[in-house]
């Protein structure tokens, strides 16, 4: 349990980074108002503050309460689609730029973690996209060939090699991406909050944005704690978007993803994910698998949690799945269960939308929230800082 209400995930309890944020004191005037205290909002605030932009973050609950604190914690390169599909969708000019930026995204995340000494259980041993069946290797081979042509450090694993790295023979091979890794996702988002505040941004928690209206050249965000007046607004709510901007929720589909965590496994299970690579498979209904720093096994799949951690449909599914993967575990118990929401777009690509002059919203992360939120935060901060500089020169 935290000091601000019930725990929302295992990560909420295990993150070493402390919670932060201050109440909103009343009406505020600033350069940039950011609605949402997750990866995107806080990365935007951090990068914007570093460029001299006054930024205020408005979080309705507490830092990481939405998808950021419920994430699996895989820091993956790229996006949902393989590079060739991205290039086909975005064209030969923007496609390669997009692929390069998101291919380097894990490095950007890891650099922030190192620079600000974020305590988030970071690993840089890669992640494994595992073939759930023999046919799953076809798509992985295509991804491997494409990333190899682009010079990415990826490795196609045989069934034996995957078994050595995971401790199970259930997979038929896999693709190991050495650019990737894992974090405690709540630790990372709290680390972003600490870094943003250290750079000069203000992070308000427990403040709900209720309306957004234009007033001359500025926007006014109405909240239950006062108003925020700013020339620029970023709606950084992604899958947890509400009715603040009418119709915004209609451009993506929300799916749920649940996870269950075992107690720490003993030394006799050291062969299970010994390198702590995060794993997700090629199944239509995807399964994720990882271990945290304490040795807990964290298993996830699509849908909401059905029943509590120790009983119900989700618990039975997870127990059977672990029995199939690691029969030597014997009977398992679970100490935590939670779920979060993922925003999926029709083309499986994220985007930044200009809703109106001065209002941006990044949306549709398709399960890649850690890297996409960080990259998009930097992009929007640079864009807004550039607009402010040009305005100042024109005066």
mmCIF file of C-alpha atoms in Angstrom:
data_model
loop_
_atom_site.group_PDB
_atom_site.id
_atom_site.type_symbol
_atom_site.label_atom_id
_atom_site.label_comp_id
_atom_site.label_asym_id
_atom_site.label_seq_id
_atom_site.Cartn_x
_atom_site.Cartn_y
_atom_site.Cartn_z
ATOM 1 C CA UNK A 1 0.000 0.000 0.000
ATOM 2 C CA UNK A 2 1.133 3.540 -0.670
ATOM 3 C CA UNK A 3 0.263 6.626 1.245
ATOM 4 C CA UNK A 4 -2.221 7.761 -1.391
ATOM 5 C CA UNK A 5 -4.700 4.898 -1.524
ATOM 6 C CA UNK A 6 -4.783 1.257 -2.637
ATOM 7 C CA UNK A 7 -1.879 -0.158 -4.605
ATOM 8 C CA UNK A 8 -2.510 -0.356 -8.348
ATOM 9 C CA UNK A 9 0.154 -2.954 -9.202
ATOM 10 C CA UNK A 10 3.144 -4.856 -7.893
ATOM 11 C CA UNK A 11 5.317 -2.025 -9.200
ATOM 12 C CA UNK A 12 3.457 0.463 -7.024
ATOM 13 C CA UNK A 13 4.790 -1.321 -3.950
ATOM 14 C CA UNK A 14 8.223 -2.390 -5.164
ATOM 15 C CA UNK A 15 9.430 0.835 -6.834
ATOM 16 C CA UNK A 16 12.325 2.401 -4.943
ATOM 17 C CA UNK A 17 11.663 5.877 -6.326
ATOM 18 C CA UNK A 18 9.395 7.803 -3.934
ATOM 19 C CA UNK A 19 6.099 9.358 -4.928
ATOM 20 C CA UNK A 20 6.194 13.074 -5.632
ATOM 21 C CA UNK A 21 3.984 15.943 -6.711
ATOM 22 C CA UNK A 22 2.431 18.936 -4.989
ATOM 23 C CA UNK A 23 -1.148 20.197 -4.642
ATOM 24 C CA UNK A 24 -2.246 22.924 -7.008
ATOM 25 C CA UNK A 25 -2.398 26.170 -5.002
ATOM 26 C CA UNK A 26 -4.987 27.943 -7.156
ATOM 27 C CA UNK A 27 -4.906 29.705 -10.505
ATOM 28 C CA UNK A 28 -1.679 29.299 -12.480
ATOM 29 C CA UNK A 29 -0.177 31.057 -15.504
ATOM 30 C CA UNK A 30 2.500 29.158 -17.418
ATOM 31 C CA UNK A 31 3.906 28.421 -20.878
ATOM 32 C CA UNK A 32 2.817 24.802 -21.108
ATOM 33 C CA UNK A 33 -0.005 22.902 -19.389
ATOM 34 C CA UNK A 34 0.287 19.107 -19.517
ATOM 35 C CA UNK A 35 -2.682 16.929 -18.613
ATOM 36 C CA UNK A 36 -1.524 13.498 -17.460
ATOM 37 C CA UNK A 37 1.280 12.401 -15.130
ATOM 38 C CA UNK A 38 2.566 9.334 -16.985
ATOM 39 C CA UNK A 39 5.591 8.701 -19.194
ATOM 40 C CA UNK A 40 4.505 11.153 -21.881
ATOM 41 C CA UNK A 41 3.469 14.040 -19.683
ATOM 42 C CA UNK A 42 6.525 13.839 -17.469
ATOM 43 C CA UNK A 43 8.989 13.326 -20.327
ATOM 44 C CA UNK A 44 7.459 16.351 -22.040
ATOM 45 C CA UNK A 45 7.834 18.385 -18.844
ATOM 46 C CA UNK A 46 11.434 17.229 -18.326
ATOM 47 C CA UNK A 47 12.568 18.061 -21.850
ATOM 48 C CA UNK A 48 10.566 21.306 -21.955
ATOM 49 C CA UNK A 49 11.988 22.529 -18.642
ATOM 50 C CA UNK A 50 15.453 21.770 -19.943
ATOM 51 C CA UNK A 51 14.797 24.235 -22.761
ATOM 52 C CA UNK A 52 13.574 26.967 -20.448
ATOM 53 C CA UNK A 53 9.842 26.367 -20.979
ATOM 54 C CA UNK A 54 7.685 26.796 -17.885
ATOM 55 C CA UNK A 55 5.698 23.565 -17.609
ATOM 56 C CA UNK A 56 2.943 22.477 -15.233
ATOM 57 C CA UNK A 57 1.759 18.853 -15.128
ATOM 58 C CA UNK A 58 -1.793 18.123 -13.971
ATOM 59 C CA UNK A 59 -2.383 14.573 -12.719
ATOM 60 C CA UNK A 60 -5.845 13.615 -11.467
ATOM 61 C CA UNK A 61 -4.648 10.837 -9.138
ATOM 62 C CA UNK A 62 -0.943 10.313 -8.521
ATOM 63 C CA UNK A 63 2.119 9.787 -10.675
ATOM 64 C CA UNK A 64 1.864 6.630 -12.775
ATOM 65 C CA UNK A 65 -1.727 5.892 -11.767
ATOM 66 C CA UNK A 66 -2.786 5.097 -15.349
ATOM 67 C CA UNK A 67 -1.058 2.861 -17.832
ATOM 68 C CA UNK A 68 2.481 3.849 -16.812
ATOM 69 C CA UNK A 69 2.287 2.259 -13.368
ATOM 70 C CA UNK A 70 0.529 -0.841 -14.714
ATOM 71 C CA UNK A 71 2.953 -1.496 -17.585
ATOM 72 C CA UNK A 72 4.803 -4.785 -18.158
ATOM 73 C CA UNK A 73 8.110 -2.909 -18.103
ATOM 74 C CA UNK A 74 9.593 -4.068 -21.434
ATOM 75 C CA UNK A 75 11.741 -1.358 -23.035
ATOM 76 C CA UNK A 76 11.421 -2.506 -26.643
ATOM 77 C CA UNK A 77 12.826 -1.065 -29.853
ATOM 78 C CA UNK A 78 10.584 -0.284 -32.806
ATOM 79 C CA UNK A 79 6.817 -0.414 -32.878
ATOM 80 C CA UNK A 80 4.108 -3.029 -33.362
ATOM 81 C CA UNK A 81 4.867 -3.563 -37.059
ATOM 82 C CA UNK A 82 8.208 -4.703 -38.555
ATOM 83 C CA UNK A 83 10.298 -2.068 -40.377
ATOM 84 C CA UNK A 84 9.104 -2.987 -43.902
ATOM 85 C CA UNK A 85 5.467 -2.472 -42.930
ATOM 86 C CA UNK A 86 6.264 0.867 -41.268
ATOM 87 C CA UNK A 87 8.104 2.000 -44.389
ATOM 88 C CA UNK A 88 5.136 1.000 -46.550
ATOM 89 C CA UNK A 89 2.705 2.944 -44.342
ATOM 90 C CA UNK A 90 4.814 6.095 -43.905
ATOM 91 C CA UNK A 91 6.654 6.200 -47.218
ATOM 92 C CA UNK A 92 10.321 6.293 -48.183
ATOM 93 C CA UNK A 93 10.968 9.732 -46.667
ATOM 94 C CA UNK A 94 9.368 9.544 -43.227
ATOM 95 C CA UNK A 95 9.391 5.762 -42.797
ATOM 96 C CA UNK A 96 13.168 5.373 -42.401
ATOM 97 C CA UNK A 97 13.311 8.360 -40.013
ATOM 98 C CA UNK A 98 10.546 6.870 -37.876
ATOM 99 C CA UNK A 99 12.224 3.441 -37.864
ATOM 100 C CA UNK A 100 15.587 4.908 -36.838
ATOM 101 C CA UNK A 101 14.089 7.050 -34.068
ATOM 102 C CA UNK A 102 12.116 4.206 -32.532
ATOM 103 C CA UNK A 103 14.930 1.721 -33.064
ATOM 104 C CA UNK A 104 17.109 3.972 -30.894
ATOM 105 C CA UNK A 105 14.328 4.622 -28.350
ATOM 106 C CA UNK A 106 15.525 2.117 -25.707
ATOM 107 C CA UNK A 107 18.891 3.853 -25.668
ATOM 108 C CA UNK A 108 17.160 7.168 -25.044
ATOM 109 C CA UNK A 109 15.289 5.681 -22.089
ATOM 110 C CA UNK A 110 18.433 4.099 -20.662
ATOM 111 C CA UNK A 111 20.359 7.351 -21.054
ATOM 112 C CA UNK A 112 17.712 9.217 -19.048
ATOM 113 C CA UNK A 113 17.821 6.549 -16.356
ATOM 114 C CA UNK A 114 21.611 6.836 -16.134
ATOM 115 C CA UNK A 115 21.718 10.632 -16.279
ATOM 116 C CA UNK A 116 19.170 11.067 -13.488
ATOM 117 C CA UNK A 117 20.142 7.931 -11.545
ATOM 118 C CA UNK A 118 16.588 6.599 -11.554
ATOM 119 C CA UNK A 119 16.076 3.646 -9.253
ATOM 120 C CA UNK A 120 13.967 1.405 -11.471
ATOM 121 C CA UNK A 121 15.606 -2.056 -11.541
ATOM 122 C CA UNK A 122 16.928 -1.454 -15.050
ATOM 123 C CA UNK A 123 18.331 -4.341 -17.112
ATOM 124 C CA UNK A 124 19.983 -4.021 -20.530
ATOM 125 C CA UNK A 125 20.151 -7.702 -21.434
ATOM 126 C CA UNK A 126 17.605 -7.472 -24.253
ATOM 127 C CA UNK A 127 14.102 -8.790 -24.753
ATOM 128 C CA UNK A 128 12.972 -11.947 -26.535
ATOM 129 C CA UNK A 129 10.068 -12.136 -28.986
ATOM 130 C CA UNK A 130 9.344 -15.854 -28.695
ATOM 131 C CA UNK A 131 7.626 -18.124 -31.211
ATOM 132 C CA UNK A 132 4.578 -19.654 -29.513
ATOM 133 C CA UNK A 133 4.392 -22.261 -32.314
ATOM 134 C CA UNK A 134 6.578 -23.363 -35.229
ATOM 135 C CA UNK A 135 4.687 -21.046 -37.595
ATOM 136 C CA UNK A 136 5.602 -18.089 -35.388
ATOM 137 C CA UNK A 137 9.220 -18.330 -36.581
ATOM 138 C CA UNK A 138 8.263 -17.190 -40.097
ATOM 139 C CA UNK A 139 7.416 -13.657 -38.978
ATOM 140 C CA UNK A 140 10.392 -13.535 -36.615
ATOM 141 C CA UNK A 141 12.771 -14.476 -39.430
ATOM 142 C CA UNK A 142 11.375 -11.649 -41.540
ATOM 143 C CA UNK A 143 11.846 -9.181 -38.693
ATOM 144 C CA UNK A 144 15.365 -10.474 -38.130
ATOM 145 C CA UNK A 145 16.303 -10.075 -41.803
ATOM 146 C CA UNK A 146 14.938 -6.518 -41.907
ATOM 147 C CA UNK A 147 16.670 -5.380 -38.707
ATOM 148 C CA UNK A 148 19.901 -7.050 -39.846
ATOM 149 C CA UNK A 149 19.822 -5.053 -43.083
ATOM 150 C CA UNK A 150 19.470 -1.927 -40.965
ATOM 151 C CA UNK A 151 22.450 -2.894 -38.818
ATOM 152 C CA UNK A 152 20.477 -3.498 -35.611
ATOM 153 C CA UNK A 153 21.982 -5.818 -32.953
ATOM 154 C CA UNK A 154 19.395 -8.583 -33.147
ATOM 155 C CA UNK A 155 19.903 -12.331 -32.933
ATOM 156 C CA UNK A 156 17.676 -15.132 -34.237
ATOM 157 C CA UNK A 157 17.519 -17.850 -31.599
ATOM 158 C CA UNK A 158 16.965 -21.552 -32.103
ATOM 159 C CA UNK A 159 14.634 -23.496 -29.876
ATOM 160 C CA UNK A 160 17.631 -24.661 -27.881
ATOM 161 C CA UNK A 161 18.955 -21.120 -27.473
ATOM 162 C CA UNK A 162 15.582 -19.807 -26.279
ATOM 163 C CA UNK A 163 15.321 -22.691 -23.809
ATOM 164 C CA UNK A 164 18.762 -21.786 -22.431
ATOM 165 C CA UNK A 165 17.757 -18.152 -21.899
ATOM 166 C CA UNK A 166 14.255 -18.762 -20.574
ATOM 167 C CA UNK A 167 14.429 -22.118 -18.807
ATOM 168 C CA UNK A 168 11.553 -23.593 -20.828
ATOM 169 C CA UNK A 169 11.216 -25.665 -24.011
ATOM 170 C CA UNK A 170 7.712 -24.325 -24.659
ATOM 171 C CA UNK A 171 8.905 -21.866 -27.327
ATOM 172 C CA UNK A 172 9.993 -22.801 -30.855
ATOM 173 C CA UNK A 173 12.649 -20.140 -31.223
ATOM 174 C CA UNK A 174 12.818 -16.400 -30.841
ATOM 175 C CA UNK A 175 14.262 -13.017 -31.744
ATOM 176 C CA UNK A 176 16.628 -11.473 -29.178
ATOM 177 C CA UNK A 177 16.936 -7.692 -29.444
ATOM 178 C CA UNK A 178 20.082 -6.516 -27.676
ATOM 179 C CA UNK A 179 18.953 -2.866 -27.779
ATOM 180 C CA UNK A 180 16.104 -3.592 -25.375
ATOM 181 C CA UNK A 181 15.729 -4.338 -21.682
ATOM 182 C CA UNK A 182 13.380 -4.065 -18.718
ATOM 183 C CA UNK A 183 12.547 -1.625 -15.942
ATOM 184 C CA UNK A 184 10.288 -1.386 -12.963
ATOM 185 C CA UNK A 185 7.759 0.774 -14.826
ATOM 186 C CA UNK A 186 6.561 2.669 -11.767
ATOM 187 C CA UNK A 187 10.149 3.334 -10.784
ATOM 188 C CA UNK A 188 10.799 4.839 -14.205
ATOM 189 C CA UNK A 189 7.748 7.103 -14.230
ATOM 190 C CA UNK A 190 8.474 8.319 -10.691
ATOM 191 C CA UNK A 191 12.055 8.895 -11.765
ATOM 192 C CA UNK A 192 10.808 11.051 -14.633
ATOM 193 C CA UNK A 193 8.708 13.053 -12.167
ATOM 194 C CA UNK A 194 11.708 13.637 -9.914
ATOM 195 C CA UNK A 195 13.898 14.628 -12.859
ATOM 196 C CA UNK A 196 11.248 16.965 -14.307
ATOM 197 C CA UNK A 197 10.828 18.745 -10.993
ATOM 198 C CA UNK A 198 14.574 18.992 -10.596
ATOM 199 C CA UNK A 199 14.736 20.678 -14.006
ATOM 200 C CA UNK A 200 12.167 23.270 -12.938
ATOM 201 C CA UNK A 201 8.818 21.801 -13.995
ATOM 202 C CA UNK A 202 5.926 21.782 -11.520
ATOM 203 C CA UNK A 203 4.027 18.530 -11.043
ATOM 204 C CA UNK A 204 0.568 18.803 -9.488
ATOM 205 C CA UNK A 205 -1.174 15.651 -8.270
ATOM 206 C CA UNK A 206 -4.767 15.205 -7.140
ATOM 207 C CA UNK A 207 -6.058 17.787 -9.625
ATOM 208 C CA UNK A 208 -8.656 16.915 -12.267
ATOM 209 C CA UNK A 209 -8.929 18.828 -15.534
ATOM 210 C CA UNK A 210 -12.642 19.393 -16.174
ATOM 211 C CA UNK A 211 -12.728 21.659 -19.237
ATOM 212 C CA UNK A 212 -10.481 23.229 -21.863
ATOM 213 C CA UNK A 213 -11.356 26.510 -23.585
ATOM 214 C CA UNK A 214 -9.699 29.138 -25.731
ATOM 215 C CA UNK A 215 -9.286 32.633 -24.294
ATOM 216 C CA UNK A 216 -7.650 35.000 -26.757
ATOM 217 C CA UNK A 217 -4.205 33.677 -27.651
ATOM 218 C CA UNK A 218 -4.113 31.354 -24.651
ATOM 219 C CA UNK A 219 -5.863 28.204 -23.491
ATOM 220 C CA UNK A 220 -7.474 27.848 -20.087
ATOM 221 C CA UNK A 221 -7.560 24.457 -18.417
ATOM 222 C CA UNK A 222 -10.305 24.439 -15.821
ATOM 223 C CA UNK A 223 -9.743 22.078 -12.896
ATOM 224 C CA UNK A 224 -11.284 21.277 -9.537
ATOM 225 C CA UNK A 225 -8.409 23.219 -7.915
ATOM 226 C CA UNK A 226 -8.356 26.361 -10.055
ATOM 227 C CA UNK A 227 -7.401 27.288 -13.622
ATOM 228 C CA UNK A 228 -4.198 26.960 -15.620
ATOM 229 C CA UNK A 229 -3.643 29.525 -18.353
ATOM 230 C CA UNK A 230 -1.086 28.600 -21.013
ATOM 231 C CA UNK A 231 -0.357 29.196 -24.686
ATOM 232 C CA UNK A 232 0.405 25.496 -25.174
ATOM 233 C CA UNK A 233 -1.408 22.407 -23.948
ATOM 234 C CA UNK A 234 -0.450 18.737 -24.218
ATOM 235 C CA UNK A 235 -3.123 16.143 -23.495
ATOM 236 C CA UNK A 236 -0.932 13.226 -22.398
ATOM 237 C CA UNK A 237 -3.599 10.741 -21.368
ATOM 238 C CA UNK A 238 -3.462 8.137 -24.202
ATOM 239 C CA UNK A 239 -5.629 5.099 -23.276
ATOM 240 C CA UNK A 240 -6.969 6.925 -20.199
ATOM 241 C CA UNK A 241 -8.340 9.811 -22.244
ATOM 242 C CA UNK A 242 -11.741 11.046 -21.022
ATOM 243 C CA UNK A 243 -14.163 13.594 -22.425
ATOM 244 C CA UNK A 244 -11.952 16.657 -21.936
ATOM 245 C CA UNK A 245 -11.607 16.934 -25.730
ATOM 246 C CA UNK A 246 -14.863 15.616 -27.258
ATOM 247 C CA UNK A 247 -14.408 12.793 -29.748
ATOM 248 C CA UNK A 248 -10.777 12.083 -28.931
ATOM 249 C CA UNK A 249 -11.540 8.645 -27.511
ATOM 250 C CA UNK A 250 -13.146 7.635 -30.806
ATOM 251 C CA UNK A 251 -9.860 7.476 -32.710
ATOM 252 C CA UNK A 252 -8.466 4.444 -30.871
ATOM 253 C CA UNK A 253 -9.640 1.148 -29.412
ATOM 254 C CA UNK A 254 -8.896 0.253 -25.812
ATOM 255 C CA UNK A 255 -7.874 -3.255 -24.826
ATOM 256 C CA UNK A 256 -6.965 -4.479 -21.359
ATOM 257 C CA UNK A 257 -3.869 -6.387 -20.335
ATOM 258 C CA UNK A 258 -3.590 -8.187 -16.990
ATOM 259 C CA UNK A 259 -0.604 -9.425 -14.997
ATOM 260 C CA UNK A 260 -0.043 -11.660 -11.988
ATOM 261 C CA UNK A 261 3.129 -11.891 -9.911
ATOM 262 C CA UNK A 262 4.390 -14.806 -7.834
ATOM 263 C CA UNK A 263 6.345 -14.373 -4.614
ATOM 264 C CA UNK A 264 10.145 -14.307 -5.127
ATOM 265 C CA UNK A 265 11.371 -17.663 -6.435
ATOM 266 C CA UNK A 266 14.135 -19.454 -4.600
ATOM 267 C CA UNK A 267 17.706 -20.063 -5.719
ATOM 268 C CA UNK A 268 16.714 -23.463 -7.097
ATOM 269 C CA UNK A 269 14.859 -21.621 -9.880
ATOM 270 C CA UNK A 270 17.872 -19.578 -10.961
ATOM 271 C CA UNK A 271 17.734 -21.237 -14.394
ATOM 272 C CA UNK A 272 14.409 -19.510 -15.151
ATOM 273 C CA UNK A 273 15.129 -16.314 -17.120
ATOM 274 C CA UNK A 274 18.676 -16.133 -15.683
ATOM 275 C CA UNK A 275 19.474 -12.976 -17.690
ATOM 276 C CA UNK A 276 16.136 -11.382 -16.751
ATOM 277 C CA UNK A 277 15.222 -10.744 -20.375
ATOM 278 C CA UNK A 278 11.601 -9.781 -20.855
ATOM 279 C CA UNK A 279 9.667 -12.169 -23.078
ATOM 280 C CA UNK A 280 6.517 -11.834 -25.141
ATOM 281 C CA UNK A 281 5.234 -14.363 -27.646
ATOM 282 C CA UNK A 282 3.802 -14.416 -31.150
ATOM 283 C CA UNK A 283 0.382 -15.733 -30.124
ATOM 284 C CA UNK A 284 -2.705 -13.847 -31.271
ATOM 285 C CA UNK A 285 -3.599 -13.539 -27.593
ATOM 286 C CA UNK A 286 -0.157 -12.490 -26.459
ATOM 287 C CA UNK A 287 1.534 -13.697 -23.280
ATOM 288 C CA UNK A 288 4.309 -11.776 -21.537
ATOM 289 C CA UNK A 289 6.827 -13.126 -19.056
ATOM 290 C CA UNK A 290 9.571 -11.564 -16.961
ATOM 291 C CA UNK A 291 11.245 -11.604 -13.548
ATOM 292 C CA UNK A 292 11.769 -8.603 -11.317
ATOM 293 C CA UNK A 293 14.832 -7.759 -9.237
ATOM 294 C CA UNK A 294 13.486 -9.716 -6.258
ATOM 295 C CA UNK A 295 13.031 -12.873 -8.349
ATOM 296 C CA UNK A 296 9.248 -12.743 -8.755
ATOM 297 C CA UNK A 297 7.775 -14.233 -11.915
ATOM 298 C CA UNK A 298 5.412 -11.793 -13.625
ATOM 299 C CA UNK A 299 3.045 -13.301 -16.200
ATOM 300 C CA UNK A 300 0.567 -11.367 -18.318
ATOM 301 C CA UNK A 301 -1.974 -11.639 -21.118
ATOM 302 C CA UNK A 302 -4.845 -9.750 -22.718
ATOM 303 C CA UNK A 303 -8.005 -9.025 -20.765
ATOM 304 C CA UNK A 304 -8.942 -7.778 -17.298
ATOM 305 C CA UNK A 305 -8.161 -9.525 -14.027
ATOM 306 C CA UNK A 306 -10.946 -11.987 -13.291
ATOM 307 C CA UNK A 307 -11.046 -12.583 -9.550
ATOM 308 C CA UNK A 308 -8.421 -11.685 -6.948
ATOM 309 C CA UNK A 309 -4.759 -12.685 -7.069
ATOM 310 C CA UNK A 310 -5.313 -15.905 -5.162
ATOM 311 C CA UNK A 311 -8.479 -17.122 -6.875
ATOM 312 C CA UNK A 312 -10.625 -16.732 -9.963
ATOM 313 C CA UNK A 313 -10.204 -17.339 -13.675
ATOM 314 C CA UNK A 314 -7.042 -15.263 -14.135
ATOM 315 C CA UNK A 315 -5.275 -17.055 -11.310
ATOM 316 C CA UNK A 316 -6.221 -20.463 -12.720
ATOM 317 C CA UNK A 317 -5.036 -19.490 -16.190
ATOM 318 C CA UNK A 318 -1.717 -18.170 -14.853
ATOM 319 C CA UNK A 319 -1.129 -21.270 -12.711
ATOM 320 C CA UNK A 320 -1.750 -23.584 -15.682
ATOM 321 C CA UNK A 321 0.408 -21.475 -17.960
ATOM 322 C CA UNK A 322 3.341 -21.521 -15.527
ATOM 323 C CA UNK A 323 2.881 -25.258 -15.002
ATOM 324 C CA UNK A 324 3.216 -25.754 -18.764
ATOM 325 C CA UNK A 325 6.227 -23.464 -19.034
ATOM 326 C CA UNK A 326 8.040 -24.541 -15.861
ATOM 327 C CA UNK A 327 6.631 -27.797 -14.463
ATOM 328 C CA UNK A 328 9.460 -27.906 -11.921
ATOM 329 C CA UNK A 329 7.921 -24.894 -10.172
ATOM 330 C CA UNK A 330 5.198 -27.089 -8.727
ATOM 331 C CA UNK A 331 2.151 -25.398 -7.281
ATOM 332 C CA UNK A 332 2.448 -21.618 -7.480
ATOM 333 C CA UNK A 333 0.781 -18.807 -5.607
ATOM 334 C CA UNK A 334 0.374 -15.163 -6.564
ATOM 335 C CA UNK A 335 0.887 -12.110 -4.404
ATOM 336 C CA UNK A 336 -0.393 -9.434 -6.790
ATOM 337 C CA UNK A 337 -2.766 -9.091 -9.751
ATOM 338 C CA UNK A 338 -3.618 -6.002 -11.783
ATOM 339 C CA UNK A 339 -4.535 -4.802 -15.245
ATOM 340 C CA UNK A 340 -4.197 -1.689 -17.367
ATOM 341 C CA UNK A 341 -5.437 -0.293 -20.661
ATOM 342 C CA UNK A 342 -3.695 -0.113 -24.037
ATOM 343 C CA UNK A 343 -4.735 2.294 -26.815
ATOM 344 C CA UNK A 344 -4.658 0.573 -30.226
ATOM 345 C CA UNK A 345 -4.891 2.479 -33.502
ATOM 346 C CA UNK A 346 -6.288 1.002 -36.756
ATOM 347 C CA UNK A 347 -2.849 1.070 -38.415
ATOM 348 C CA UNK A 348 -0.984 0.080 -35.214
ATOM 349 C CA UNK A 349 1.137 3.244 -35.375
ATOM 350 C CA UNK A 350 1.294 5.973 -32.718
ATOM 351 C CA UNK A 351 0.799 9.581 -33.687
ATOM 352 C CA UNK A 352 0.930 13.138 -32.372
ATOM 353 C CA UNK A 353 -2.230 15.035 -33.319
ATOM 354 C CA UNK A 354 -2.562 18.810 -33.483
ATOM 355 C CA UNK A 355 -6.104 19.229 -32.187
ATOM 356 C CA UNK A 356 -6.052 23.020 -32.502
ATOM 357 C CA UNK A 357 -3.416 25.784 -32.575
ATOM 358 C CA UNK A 358 -1.416 25.269 -29.390
ATOM 359 C CA UNK A 359 -2.975 21.900 -28.452
ATOM 360 C CA UNK A 360 -1.178 18.594 -29.067
ATOM 361 C CA UNK A 361 -2.074 15.065 -28.069
ATOM 362 C CA UNK A 362 0.103 11.959 -28.527
ATOM 363 C CA UNK A 363 -2.103 8.907 -28.864
ATOM 364 C CA UNK A 364 -2.226 5.211 -29.736
ATOM 365 C CA UNK A 365 0.911 3.642 -28.292
ATOM 366 C CA UNK A 366 -0.157 0.080 -29.177
ATOM 367 C CA UNK A 367 1.607 -1.449 -26.169
ATOM 368 C CA UNK A 368 4.915 0.463 -26.436
ATOM 369 C CA UNK A 369 4.292 3.117 -23.796
ATOM 370 C CA UNK A 370 7.727 3.426 -22.205
ATOM 371 C CA UNK A 371 9.651 4.223 -25.376
ATOM 372 C CA UNK A 372 6.864 6.016 -27.252
ATOM 373 C CA UNK A 373 6.021 8.257 -24.315
ATOM 374 C CA UNK A 374 9.666 9.210 -23.890
ATOM 375 C CA UNK A 375 10.310 9.870 -27.595
ATOM 376 C CA UNK A 376 7.063 11.785 -28.109
ATOM 377 C CA UNK A 377 7.711 13.832 -24.970
ATOM 378 C CA UNK A 378 11.013 15.031 -26.382
ATOM 379 C CA UNK A 379 9.509 15.737 -29.814
ATOM 380 C CA UNK A 380 6.681 17.855 -28.414
ATOM 381 C CA UNK A 381 8.988 19.724 -26.040
ATOM 382 C CA UNK A 382 11.299 20.638 -28.914
ATOM 383 C CA UNK A 383 8.367 21.735 -31.077
ATOM 384 C CA UNK A 384 6.853 23.917 -28.354
ATOM 385 C CA UNK A 385 10.196 25.421 -27.357
ATOM 386 C CA UNK A 386 10.797 26.309 -31.004
ATOM 387 C CA UNK A 387 7.439 28.066 -31.273
ATOM 388 C CA UNK A 388 8.137 30.058 -28.103
ATOM 389 C CA UNK A 389 11.593 31.101 -29.356
ATOM 390 C CA UNK A 390 10.192 32.274 -32.692
ATOM 391 C CA UNK A 391 7.464 34.247 -30.915
ATOM 392 C CA UNK A 392 10.040 35.956 -28.711
ATOM 393 C CA UNK A 393 12.197 36.941 -31.705
ATOM 394 C CA UNK A 394 9.189 38.493 -33.415
ATOM 395 C CA UNK A 395 8.369 40.810 -30.541
#
